């Protein structure tokens, strides 16, 4: 509990198991992919869309009918100075969804939260995802696409993040004043197979709490290097605005503050993440403001060049 300017803030975390009971065939996102497949006439494009359908079907089946620990974070703001006569007003409190980011706590009024799933939009997202794939196939046919010398295992990155989410933070330390969120994400990505890069300044400290590379323990928010600009600059990750596509092993990057986390769950509807920072935890359920508001988060997904 904390108090500011006469307003008392009480944080509430709800821990529960959630189970995906809808099969992949009933997913509006996958149905949208099938819509695009049915309308496609070029064989190479159809093969690419079917490959995407198979990937997301397998991804959903990984979670289907299996309970997953989930945490919902709320804050109640109580205005103790708002009196009406001799009794307090019935409207002296407000409920927020809380994001415990590295530098600040972001509160979103529950009245402004985006709906959990808009089925028509999700189906359109699937159709749009197929069109993006078609464009990629056409672009690749006209150029030679370089492939990385390593393979990124997104499940290995997820497992490392979940297994180490509650471990002690390495930073700040006696030598490094920085914080641990980007260090945590970098370690997860490295556990997934992305090699350290001395010349690119993406490498861990040689000793616990020592100096790592600038791109390893910074987010990129302050334009002084960071894991996000490094990964996108190398072509390893790309920004994805279609949240239905986001899967485990992707990067979450907050836009209003310096903070990153690793996505540990994505079934085309629900997204969860693990993080180090103000709190070290996992199983956080992502909720954001309605689309008419500016999103608090950008997602970055691994490119095909490191997934193959």
PDB file of N, CA, C and O in Angstrom, residues 15 33 38 51 80 82 103 108 152 162 165 181 183 193 249 259 262 289:
ATOM      1  N   UNK A  15      -3.931 -14.723  -8.365  1.00  0.00           N
ATOM      2  CA  UNK A  15      -3.236 -15.880  -8.939  1.00  0.00           C
ATOM      3  C   UNK A  15      -4.255 -16.987  -9.187  1.00  0.00           C
ATOM      4  O   UNK A  15      -4.992 -17.386  -8.285  1.00  0.00           O
ATOM      5  N   UNK A  33      -6.840 -17.196 -41.337  1.00  0.00           N
ATOM      6  CA  UNK A  33      -5.807 -17.767 -42.201  1.00  0.00           C
ATOM      7  C   UNK A  33      -6.419 -18.701 -43.240  1.00  0.00           C
ATOM      8  O   UNK A  33      -6.035 -18.691 -44.417  1.00  0.00           O
ATOM      9  N   UNK A  38      -8.232 -20.076 -48.793  1.00  0.00           N
ATOM     10  CA  UNK A  38      -9.294 -20.427 -49.742  1.00  0.00           C
ATOM     11  C   UNK A  38      -9.336 -19.473 -50.928  1.00  0.00           C
ATOM     12  O   UNK A  38      -9.747 -19.847 -52.037  1.00  0.00           O
ATOM     13  N   UNK A  51       1.660 -23.477 -44.162  1.00  0.00           N
ATOM     14  CA  UNK A  51       2.733 -23.635 -43.181  1.00  0.00           C
ATOM     15  C   UNK A  51       2.455 -22.782 -41.944  1.00  0.00           C
ATOM     16  O   UNK A  51       2.679 -23.214 -40.806  1.00  0.00           O
ATOM     17  N   UNK A  80      -9.549   9.254   0.074  1.00  0.00           N
ATOM     18  CA  UNK A  80     -10.075   9.348   1.431  1.00  0.00           C
ATOM     19  C   UNK A  80     -10.512  10.754   1.803  1.00  0.00           C
ATOM     20  O   UNK A  80     -11.083  10.972   2.868  1.00  0.00           O
ATOM     21  N   UNK A  82     -12.517  12.608  -0.217  1.00  0.00           N
ATOM     22  CA  UNK A  82     -13.734  12.921  -0.955  1.00  0.00           C
ATOM     23  C   UNK A  82     -14.947  12.599  -0.080  1.00  0.00           C
ATOM     24  O   UNK A  82     -15.435  11.479  -0.034  1.00  0.00           O
ATOM     25  N   UNK A 103      10.760   1.236 -14.105  1.00  0.00           N
ATOM     26  CA  UNK A 103      10.969   2.560 -13.535  1.00  0.00           C
ATOM     27  C   UNK A 103       9.719   3.168 -12.908  1.00  0.00           C
ATOM     28  O   UNK A 103       9.810   4.097 -12.127  1.00  0.00           O
ATOM     29  N   UNK A 108      -3.886   1.432 -15.684  1.00  0.00           N
ATOM     30  CA  UNK A 108      -4.880   1.626 -16.732  1.00  0.00           C
ATOM     31  C   UNK A 108      -6.253   1.377 -16.116  1.00  0.00           C
ATOM     32  O   UNK A 108      -6.501   0.310 -15.552  1.00  0.00           O
ATOM     33  N   UNK A 152      17.277 -20.069 -33.321  1.00  0.00           N
ATOM     34  CA  UNK A 152      16.683 -19.593 -32.079  1.00  0.00           C
ATOM     35  C   UNK A 152      15.568 -20.545 -31.659  1.00  0.00           C
ATOM     36  O   UNK A 152      14.599 -20.748 -32.396  1.00  0.00           O
ATOM     37  N   UNK A 162      11.004 -18.623 -17.439  1.00  0.00           N
ATOM     38  CA  UNK A 162      10.118 -19.108 -16.379  1.00  0.00           C
ATOM     39  C   UNK A 162      10.905 -19.678 -15.207  1.00  0.00           C
ATOM     40  O   UNK A 162      10.549 -19.472 -14.041  1.00  0.00           O
ATOM     41  N   UNK A 165      12.717 -16.536 -13.376  1.00  0.00           N
ATOM     42  CA  UNK A 165      11.978 -15.286 -13.184  1.00  0.00           C
ATOM     43  C   UNK A 165      12.083 -14.750 -11.762  1.00  0.00           C
ATOM     44  O   UNK A 165      12.132 -13.535 -11.549  1.00  0.00           O
ATOM     45  N   UNK A 181      16.152  -5.664 -16.046  1.00  0.00           N
ATOM     46  CA  UNK A 181      15.128  -6.197 -16.966  1.00  0.00           C
ATOM     47  C   UNK A 181      15.733  -6.622 -18.300  1.00  0.00           C
ATOM     48  O   UNK A 181      15.441  -7.713 -18.797  1.00  0.00           O
ATOM     49  N   UNK A 183      18.930  -7.278 -18.901  1.00  0.00           N
ATOM     50  CA  UNK A 183      19.856  -8.368 -18.619  1.00  0.00           C
ATOM     51  C   UNK A 183      19.106  -9.704 -18.570  1.00  0.00           C
ATOM     52  O   UNK A 183      19.565 -10.711 -19.118  1.00  0.00           O
ATOM     53  N   UNK A 193      19.541 -19.632 -27.850  1.00  0.00           N
ATOM     54  CA  UNK A 193      20.463 -19.929 -28.936  1.00  0.00           C
ATOM     55  C   UNK A 193      21.098 -18.737 -29.616  1.00  0.00           C
ATOM     56  O   UNK A 193      21.963 -18.907 -30.486  1.00  0.00           O
ATOM     57  N   UNK A 249       8.634 -16.493 -26.466  1.00  0.00           N
ATOM     58  CA  UNK A 249       9.961 -16.241 -27.005  1.00  0.00           C
ATOM     59  C   UNK A 249      10.094 -14.892 -27.659  1.00  0.00           C
ATOM     60  O   UNK A 249      11.184 -14.513 -28.098  1.00  0.00           O
ATOM     61  N   UNK A 259      11.622  -0.427 -20.070  1.00  0.00           N
ATOM     62  CA  UNK A 259      11.357  -1.758 -19.522  1.00  0.00           C
ATOM     63  C   UNK A 259      11.132  -2.753 -20.652  1.00  0.00           C
ATOM     64  O   UNK A 259      10.497  -2.439 -21.661  1.00  0.00           O
ATOM     65  N   UNK A 262      10.086 -10.865 -21.351  1.00  0.00           N
ATOM     66  CA  UNK A 262      10.018 -11.934 -22.345  1.00  0.00           C
ATOM     67  C   UNK A 262       8.624 -12.554 -22.331  1.00  0.00           C
ATOM     68  O   UNK A 262       8.102 -12.917 -21.273  1.00  0.00           O
ATOM     69  N   UNK A 289      -4.591  -0.903 -22.870  1.00  0.00           N
ATOM     70  CA  UNK A 289      -5.709   0.006 -23.068  1.00  0.00           C
ATOM     71  C   UNK A 289      -6.396  -0.272 -24.396  1.00  0.00           C
ATOM     72  O   UNK A 289      -5.819  -0.863 -25.309  1.00  0.00           O
TER      73      UNK A 289
END
